[in-house]
Amino acid sequence: MDFSSTFILLFGSTFGLILRIFIQNNFKKSICFDIQNTSIVNFLSSFFLGILVALNFINNEILVLFYSGFLGCFSTFSSFIYQLFILFKKRKFLRLFFHYIEVIILSFLFFYLGYFLINFF
């Protein structure tokens, strides 16, 4: 990886991290139903990824900036796994199962929504 790619990666990841921390600290814990802030971030990340996949960028610098940099730091897969682990430790297996299904299915639906919107317009 050359210097310009490293700089682009750092630039994208900085903005991804800032936006994730902003959302995690400023959104309410409950929006009509119990949902974690990290889940909201994952849904938005899936939506953005669907848009980017639909746009089909060929430029390597844009791929590094958005896919690896911005979305790599914006999404919170490790926080999702940690939430599952905490539910497992507390022996809340039913909640663990539903949280897992909720995040996987809704993330896929948000990905498809972003992809569909770009292809529709």
GROMACS .gro file of N, CA and C in nm:
model
  363
    1MET      N    1   0.086  -0.118   0.000
    1MET     CA    2   0.000   0.000   0.000
    1MET      C    3   0.090   0.123   0.000
    2ASP      N    4   0.066   0.214  -0.092
    2ASP     CA    5   0.147   0.334  -0.102
    2ASP      C    6   0.097   0.442  -0.006
    3PHE      N    7   0.169   0.553  -0.001
    3PHE     CA    8   0.139   0.660   0.094
    3PHE      C    9   0.002   0.721   0.067
    4SER      N   10  -0.032   0.743  -0.059
    4SER     CA   11  -0.162   0.807  -0.088
    4SER      C   12  -0.279   0.718  -0.046
    5SER      N   13  -0.265   0.587  -0.067
    5SER     CA   14  -0.372   0.495  -0.024
    5SER      C   15  -0.384   0.493   0.128
    6THR      N   16  -0.272   0.498   0.197
    6THR     CA   17  -0.273   0.502   0.343
    6THR      C   18  -0.341   0.629   0.393
    7PHE      N   19  -0.308   0.742   0.330
    7PHE     CA   20  -0.369   0.870   0.369
    7PHE      C   21  -0.520   0.867   0.344
    8ILE      N   22  -0.561   0.814   0.230
    8ILE     CA   23  -0.704   0.805   0.196
    8ILE      C   24  -0.776   0.715   0.296
    9LEU      N   25  -0.715   0.603   0.333
    9LEU     CA   26  -0.773   0.512   0.430
    9LEU      C   27  -0.789   0.580   0.566
   10LEU      N   28  -0.687   0.651   0.610
   10LEU     CA   29  -0.694   0.723   0.738
   10LEU      C   30  -0.800   0.833   0.734
   11PHE      N   31  -0.809   0.903   0.623
   11PHE     CA   32  -0.908   1.009   0.608
   11PHE      C   33  -1.050   0.953   0.619
   12GLY      N   34  -1.078   0.847   0.545
   12GLY     CA   35  -1.210   0.786   0.549
   12GLY      C   36  -1.243   0.727   0.685
   13SER      N   37  -1.147   0.661   0.746
   13SER     CA   38  -1.171   0.598   0.876
   13SER      C   39  -1.194   0.701   0.986
   14THR      N   40  -1.129   0.816   0.975
   14THR     CA   41  -1.149   0.922   1.074
   14THR      C   42  -1.294   0.970   1.073
   15PHE      N   43  -1.347   0.995   0.955
   15PHE     CA   44  -1.486   1.041   0.947
   15PHE      C   45  -1.585   0.931   0.984
   16GLY      N   46  -1.554   0.806   0.952
   16GLY     CA   47  -1.639   0.695   0.993
   16GLY      C   48  -1.646   0.683   1.144
   17LEU      N   49  -1.531   0.696   1.209
   17LEU     CA   50  -1.524   0.687   1.355
   17LEU      C   51  -1.598   0.803   1.421
   18ILE      N   52  -1.579   0.924   1.370
   18ILE     CA   53  -1.646   1.041   1.427
   18ILE      C   54  -1.797   1.028   1.417
   19LEU      N   55  -1.846   0.985   1.301
   19LEU     CA   56  -1.991   0.969   1.283
   19LEU      C   57  -2.046   0.859   1.372
   20ARG      N   58  -1.973   0.748   1.387
   20ARG     CA   59  -2.020   0.639   1.473
   20ARG      C   60  -2.028   0.684   1.618
   21ILE      N   61  -1.927   0.753   1.667
   21ILE     CA   62  -1.929   0.800   1.806
   21ILE      C   63  -2.041   0.902   1.827
   22PHE      N   64  -2.063   0.988   1.728
   22PHE     CA   65  -2.172   1.086   1.738
   22PHE      C   66  -2.307   1.015   1.750
   23ILE      N   67  -2.331   0.917   1.664
   23ILE     CA   68  -2.459   0.845   1.667
   23ILE      C   69  -2.474   0.767   1.797
   24GLN      N   70  -2.369   0.700   1.840
   24GLN     CA   71  -2.377   0.620   1.962
   24GLN      C   72  -2.401   0.706   2.085
   25ASN      N   73  -2.350   0.828   2.086
   25ASN     CA   74  -2.364   0.913   2.204
   25ASN      C   75  -2.488   1.001   2.202
   26ASN      N   76  -2.548   1.023   2.087
   26ASN     CA   77  -2.656   1.121   2.078
   26ASN      C   78  -2.793   1.064   2.045
   27PHE      N   79  -2.804   0.939   2.008
   27PHE     CA   80  -2.934   0.881   1.980
   27PHE      C   81  -2.989   0.817   2.106
   28LYS      N   82  -3.119   0.822   2.119
   28LYS     CA   83  -3.182   0.761   2.236
   28LYS      C   84  -3.163   0.610   2.231
   29LYS      N   85  -3.169   0.550   2.347
   29LYS     CA   86  -3.153   0.405   2.358
   29LYS      C   87  -3.274   0.330   2.301
   30SER      N   88  -3.388   0.395   2.296
   30SER     CA   89  -3.508   0.327   2.252
   30SER      C   90  -3.582   0.412   2.149
   31ILE      N   91  -3.609   0.352   2.035
   31ILE     CA   92  -3.685   0.420   1.930
   31ILE      C   93  -3.807   0.331   1.900
   32CYS      N   94  -3.916   0.357   1.966
   32CYS     CA   95  -4.041   0.281   1.951
   32CYS      C   96  -4.029   0.138   2.005
   33PHE      N   97  -3.914   0.079   1.996
   33PHE     CA   98  -3.891  -0.054   2.051
   33PHE      C   99  -3.745  -0.060   2.091
   34ASP      N  100  -3.710  -0.159   2.169
   34ASP     CA  101  -3.574  -0.167   2.223
   34ASP      C  102  -3.474  -0.200   2.112
   35ILE      N  103  -3.388  -0.104   2.084
   35ILE     CA  104  -3.284  -0.124   1.982
   35ILE      C  105  -3.157  -0.054   2.031
   36GLN      N  106  -3.047  -0.117   2.011
   36GLN     CA  107  -2.919  -0.063   2.056
   36GLN      C  108  -2.867   0.040   1.957
   37ASN      N  109  -2.792   0.138   2.007
   37ASN     CA  110  -2.732   0.238   1.920
   37ASN      C  111  -2.635   0.174   1.820
   38THR      N  112  -2.566   0.069   1.863
   38THR     CA  113  -2.474   0.002   1.771
   38THR      C  114  -2.551  -0.065   1.657
   39SER      N  115  -2.672  -0.109   1.684
   39SER     CA  116  -2.755  -0.167   1.577
   39SER      C  117  -2.793  -0.060   1.476
   40ILE      N  118  -2.826   0.060   1.524
   40ILE     CA  119  -2.858   0.170   1.433
   40ILE      C  120  -2.740   0.199   1.342
   41VAL      N  121  -2.621   0.201   1.398
   41VAL     CA  122  -2.500   0.224   1.320
   41VAL      C  123  -2.482   0.113   1.216
   42ASN      N  124  -2.505  -0.010   1.256
   42ASN     CA  125  -2.491  -0.122   1.161
   42ASN      C  126  -2.595  -0.114   1.050
   43PHE      N  127  -2.716  -0.072   1.081
   43PHE     CA  128  -2.819  -0.057   0.978
   43PHE      C  129  -2.780   0.052   0.879
   44LEU      N  130  -2.734   0.166   0.930
   44LEU     CA  131  -2.690   0.274   0.842
   44LEU      C  132  -2.570   0.232   0.757
   45SER      N  133  -2.478   0.160   0.819
   45SER     CA  134  -2.361   0.112   0.746
   45SER      C  135  -2.403   0.018   0.634
   46SER      N  136  -2.497  -0.070   0.660
   46SER     CA  137  -2.547  -0.162   0.557
   46SER      C  138  -2.615  -0.085   0.445
   47PHE      N  139  -2.690   0.019   0.481
   47PHE     CA  140  -2.756   0.102   0.381
   47PHE      C  141  -2.653   0.171   0.290
   48PHE      N  142  -2.552   0.232   0.352
   48PHE     CA  143  -2.446   0.298   0.274
   48PHE      C  144  -2.372   0.198   0.186
   49LEU      N  145  -2.347   0.079   0.239
   49LEU     CA  146  -2.277  -0.023   0.161
   49LEU      C  147  -2.361  -0.064   0.040
   50GLY      N  148  -2.492  -0.077   0.058
   50GLY     CA  149  -2.579  -0.109  -0.055
   50GLY      C  150  -2.572  -0.002  -0.162
   51ILE      N  151  -2.569   0.124  -0.121
   51ILE     CA  152  -2.557   0.234  -0.217
   51ILE      C  153  -2.424   0.225  -0.291
   52LEU      N  154  -2.315   0.202  -0.218
   52LEU     CA  155  -2.183   0.196  -0.281
   52LEU      C  156  -2.170   0.078  -0.376
   53VAL      N  157  -2.227  -0.035  -0.339
   53VAL     CA  158  -2.222  -0.152  -0.427
   53VAL      C  159  -2.301  -0.124  -0.554
   54ALA      N  160  -2.415  -0.058  -0.541
   54ALA     CA  161  -2.497  -0.027  -0.659
   54ALA      C  162  -2.427   0.073  -0.751
   55LEU      N  163  -2.349   0.165  -0.693
   55LEU     CA  164  -2.277   0.262  -0.774
   55LEU      C  165  -2.160   0.197  -0.849
   56ASN      N  166  -2.112   0.083  -0.800
   56ASN     CA  167  -2.011   0.003  -0.868
   56ASN      C  168  -1.885   0.082  -0.905
   57PHE      N  169  -1.821   0.139  -0.804
   57PHE     CA  170  -1.699   0.215  -0.826
   57PHE      C  171  -1.587   0.125  -0.876
   58ILE      N  172  -1.515   0.172  -0.973
   58ILE     CA  173  -1.400   0.099  -1.025
   58ILE      C  174  -1.270   0.160  -0.972
   59ASN      N  175  -1.273   0.288  -0.940
   59ASN     CA  176  -1.156   0.359  -0.892
   59ASN      C  177  -1.112   0.301  -0.757
   60ASN      N  178  -0.987   0.256  -0.749
   60ASN     CA  179  -0.935   0.193  -0.629
   60ASN      C  180  -0.930   0.289  -0.510
   61GLU      N  181  -0.902   0.417  -0.535
   61GLU     CA  182  -0.894   0.513  -0.425
   61GLU      C  183  -1.031   0.536  -0.360
   62ILE      N  184  -1.136   0.536  -0.440
   62ILE     CA  185  -1.271   0.552  -0.385
   62ILE      C  186  -1.310   0.428  -0.305
   63LEU      N  187  -1.271   0.311  -0.354
   63LEU     CA  188  -1.298   0.188  -0.279
   63LEU      C  189  -1.229   0.191  -0.143
   64VAL      N  190  -1.103   0.231  -0.140
   64VAL     CA  191  -1.029   0.238  -0.013
   64VAL      C  192  -1.091   0.342   0.079
   65LEU      N  193  -1.128   0.458   0.025
   65LEU     CA  194  -1.186   0.566   0.106
   65LEU      C  195  -1.317   0.524   0.170
   66PHE      N  196  -1.409   0.471   0.092
   66PHE     CA  197  -1.542   0.441   0.143
   66PHE      C  198  -1.557   0.301   0.202
   67TYR      N  199  -1.519   0.198   0.127
   67TYR     CA  200  -1.539   0.061   0.176
   67TYR      C  201  -1.452   0.032   0.298
   68SER      N  202  -1.322   0.045   0.281
   68SER     CA  203  -1.230   0.008   0.389
   68SER      C  204  -1.220   0.116   0.495
   69GLY      N  205  -1.209   0.241   0.453
   69GLY     CA  206  -1.190   0.350   0.548
   69GLY      C  207  -1.315   0.387   0.623
   70PHE      N  208  -1.408   0.452   0.554
   70PHE     CA  209  -1.527   0.505   0.620
   70PHE      C  210  -1.614   0.394   0.680
   71LEU      N  211  -1.656   0.299   0.597
   71LEU     CA  212  -1.747   0.195   0.648
   71LEU      C  213  -1.676   0.097   0.742
   72GLY      N  214  -1.547   0.077   0.723
   72GLY     CA  215  -1.472  -0.011   0.812
   72GLY      C  216  -1.470   0.041   0.955
   73CYS      N  217  -1.460   0.173   0.971
   73CYS     CA  218  -1.460   0.231   1.105
   73CYS      C  219  -1.601   0.270   1.151
   74PHE      N  220  -1.691   0.290   1.057
   74PHE     CA  221  -1.827   0.329   1.095
   74PHE      C  222  -1.906   0.210   1.147
   75SER      N  223  -1.895   0.096   1.083
   75SER     CA  224  -1.971  -0.021   1.128
   75SER      C  225  -1.913  -0.074   1.259
   76THR      N  226  -1.995  -0.145   1.332
   76THR     CA  227  -1.954  -0.186   1.466
   76THR      C  228  -1.976  -0.336   1.486
   77PHE      N  229  -1.915  -0.415   1.400
   77PHE     CA  230  -1.932  -0.559   1.411
   77PHE      C  231  -1.881  -0.611   1.545
   78SER      N  232  -1.770  -0.558   1.593
   78SER     CA  233  -1.716  -0.606   1.721
   78SER      C  234  -1.810  -0.572   1.836
   79SER      N  235  -1.876  -0.457   1.831
   79SER     CA  236  -1.973  -0.422   1.935
   79SER      C  237  -2.094  -0.514   1.929
   80PHE      N  238  -2.134  -0.551   1.810
   80PHE     CA  239  -2.245  -0.645   1.792
   80PHE      C  240  -2.210  -0.779   1.855
   81ILE      N  241  -2.091  -0.828   1.829
   81ILE     CA  242  -2.047  -0.955   1.887
   81ILE      C  243  -2.038  -0.944   2.039
   82TYR      N  244  -1.990  -0.832   2.089
   82TYR     CA  245  -1.981  -0.812   2.234
   82TYR      C  246  -2.121  -0.814   2.298
   83GLN      N  247  -2.219  -0.750   2.232
   83GLN     CA  248  -2.356  -0.752   2.284
   83GLN      C  249  -2.409  -0.895   2.290
   84LEU      N  250  -2.381  -0.973   2.187
   84LEU     CA  251  -2.423  -1.113   2.188
   84LEU      C  252  -2.355  -1.190   2.302
   85PHE      N  253  -2.228  -1.162   2.324
   85PHE     CA  254  -2.154  -1.229   2.431
   85PHE      C  255  -2.213  -1.195   2.569
   86ILE      N  256  -2.246  -1.069   2.590
   86ILE     CA  257  -2.305  -1.027   2.718
   86ILE      C  258  -2.438  -1.099   2.740
   87LEU      N  259  -2.520  -1.108   2.637
   87LEU     CA  260  -2.647  -1.181   2.650
   87LEU      C  261  -2.621  -1.329   2.678
   88PHE      N  262  -2.520  -1.384   2.616
   88PHE     CA  263  -2.484  -1.523   2.640
   88PHE      C  264  -2.439  -1.544   2.785
   89LYS      N  265  -2.354  -1.453   2.834
   89LYS     CA  266  -2.307  -1.462   2.973
   89LYS      C  267  -2.422  -1.452   3.072
   90LYS      N  268  -2.520  -1.369   3.042
   90LYS     CA  269  -2.635  -1.352   3.130
   90LYS      C  270  -2.738  -1.463   3.111
   91ARG      N  271  -2.709  -1.555   3.021
   91ARG     CA  272  -2.794  -1.670   2.991
   91ARG      C  273  -2.931  -1.627   2.939
   92LYS      N  274  -2.933  -1.518   2.865
   92LYS     CA  275  -3.055  -1.469   2.801
   92LYS      C  276  -3.054  -1.517   2.656
   93PHE      N  277  -3.070  -1.647   2.640
   93PHE     CA  278  -3.053  -1.710   2.510
   93PHE      C  279  -3.161  -1.670   2.410
   94LEU      N  280  -3.282  -1.652   2.456
   94LEU     CA  281  -3.389  -1.612   2.365
   94LEU      C  282  -3.364  -1.471   2.313
   95ARG      N  283  -3.327  -1.380   2.401
   95ARG     CA  284  -3.295  -1.242   2.360
   95ARG      C  285  -3.173  -1.241   2.267
   96LEU      N  286  -3.074  -1.324   2.296
   96LEU     CA  287  -2.956  -1.337   2.211
   96LEU      C  288  -2.997  -1.379   2.070
   97PHE      N  289  -3.081  -1.479   2.061
   97PHE     CA  290  -3.127  -1.529   1.931
   97PHE      C  291  -3.202  -1.420   1.855
   98PHE      N  292  -3.296  -1.352   1.921
   98PHE     CA  293  -3.375  -1.249   1.853
   98PHE      C  294  -3.292  -1.127   1.815
   99HIS      N  295  -3.196  -1.090   1.901
   99HIS     CA  296  -3.108  -0.978   1.868
   99HIS      C  297  -3.023  -1.012   1.746
  100TYR      N  298  -2.971  -1.134   1.742
  100TYR     CA  299  -2.891  -1.178   1.628
  100TYR      C  300  -2.973  -1.173   1.499
  101ILE      N  301  -3.092  -1.231   1.503
  101ILE     CA  302  -3.179  -1.234   1.385
  101ILE      C  303  -3.218  -1.093   1.344
  102GLU      N  304  -3.251  -1.010   1.443
  102GLU     CA  305  -3.291  -0.872   1.416
  102GLU      C  306  -3.181  -0.797   1.340
  103VAL      N  307  -3.060  -0.804   1.389
  103VAL     CA  308  -2.951  -0.729   1.328
  103VAL      C  309  -2.916  -0.785   1.189
  104ILE      N  310  -2.910  -0.915   1.175
  104ILE     CA  311  -2.875  -0.975   1.047
  104ILE      C  312  -2.982  -0.943   0.942
  105ILE      N  313  -3.107  -0.965   0.975
  105ILE     CA  314  -3.214  -0.944   0.877
  105ILE      C  315  -3.231  -0.795   0.844
  106LEU      N  316  -3.234  -0.710   0.945
  106LEU     CA  317  -3.252  -0.567   0.919
  106LEU      C  318  -3.131  -0.509   0.846
  107SER      N  319  -3.011  -0.555   0.877
  107SER     CA  320  -2.892  -0.507   0.805
  107SER      C  321  -2.901  -0.546   0.658
  108PHE      N  322  -2.945  -0.668   0.631
  108PHE     CA  323  -2.962  -0.710   0.492
  108PHE      C  324  -3.069  -0.628   0.422
  109LEU      N  325  -3.180  -0.601   0.490
  109LEU     CA  326  -3.287  -0.522   0.430
  109LEU      C  327  -3.242  -0.378   0.402
  110PHE      N  328  -3.165  -0.320   0.493
  110PHE     CA  329  -3.112  -0.185   0.470
  110PHE      C  330  -3.011  -0.185   0.355
  111PHE      N  331  -2.929  -0.289   0.345
  111PHE     CA  332  -2.837  -0.302   0.232
  111PHE      C  333  -2.916  -0.305   0.102
  112TYR      N  334  -3.018  -0.389   0.098
  112TYR     CA  335  -3.099  -0.402  -0.023
  112TYR      C  336  -3.172  -0.271  -0.055
  113LEU      N  337  -3.220  -0.201   0.048
  113LEU     CA  338  -3.288  -0.074   0.027
  113LEU      C  339  -3.194   0.027  -0.040
  114GLY      N  340  -3.072   0.038   0.011
  114GLY     CA  341  -2.974   0.128  -0.051
  114GLY      C  342  -2.943   0.089  -0.193
  115TYR      N  343  -2.924  -0.040  -0.216
  115TYR     CA  344  -2.895  -0.092  -0.349
  115TYR      C  345  -3.014  -0.067  -0.443
  116PHE      N  346  -3.135  -0.093  -0.396
  116PHE     CA  347  -3.257  -0.076  -0.476
  116PHE      C  348  -3.279   0.071  -0.512
  117LEU      N  349  -3.260   0.161  -0.415
  117LEU     CA  350  -3.283   0.303  -0.442
  117LEU      C  351  -3.191   0.356  -0.551
  118ILE      N  352  -3.066   0.317  -0.548
  118ILE     CA  353  -2.971   0.363  -0.651
  118ILE      C  354  -3.008   0.305  -0.787
  119ASN      N  355  -3.043   0.179  -0.791
  119ASN     CA  356  -3.080   0.117  -0.920
  119ASN      C  357  -3.214   0.165  -0.971
  120PHE      N  358  -3.303   0.209  -0.880
  120PHE     CA  359  -3.434   0.257  -0.919
  120PHE      C  360  -3.424   0.393  -0.986
  121PHE      N  361  -3.339   0.479  -0.931
  121PHE     CA  362  -3.323   0.615  -0.986
  121PHE      C  363  -3.212   0.613  -1.083
   0.00000   0.00000   0.00000
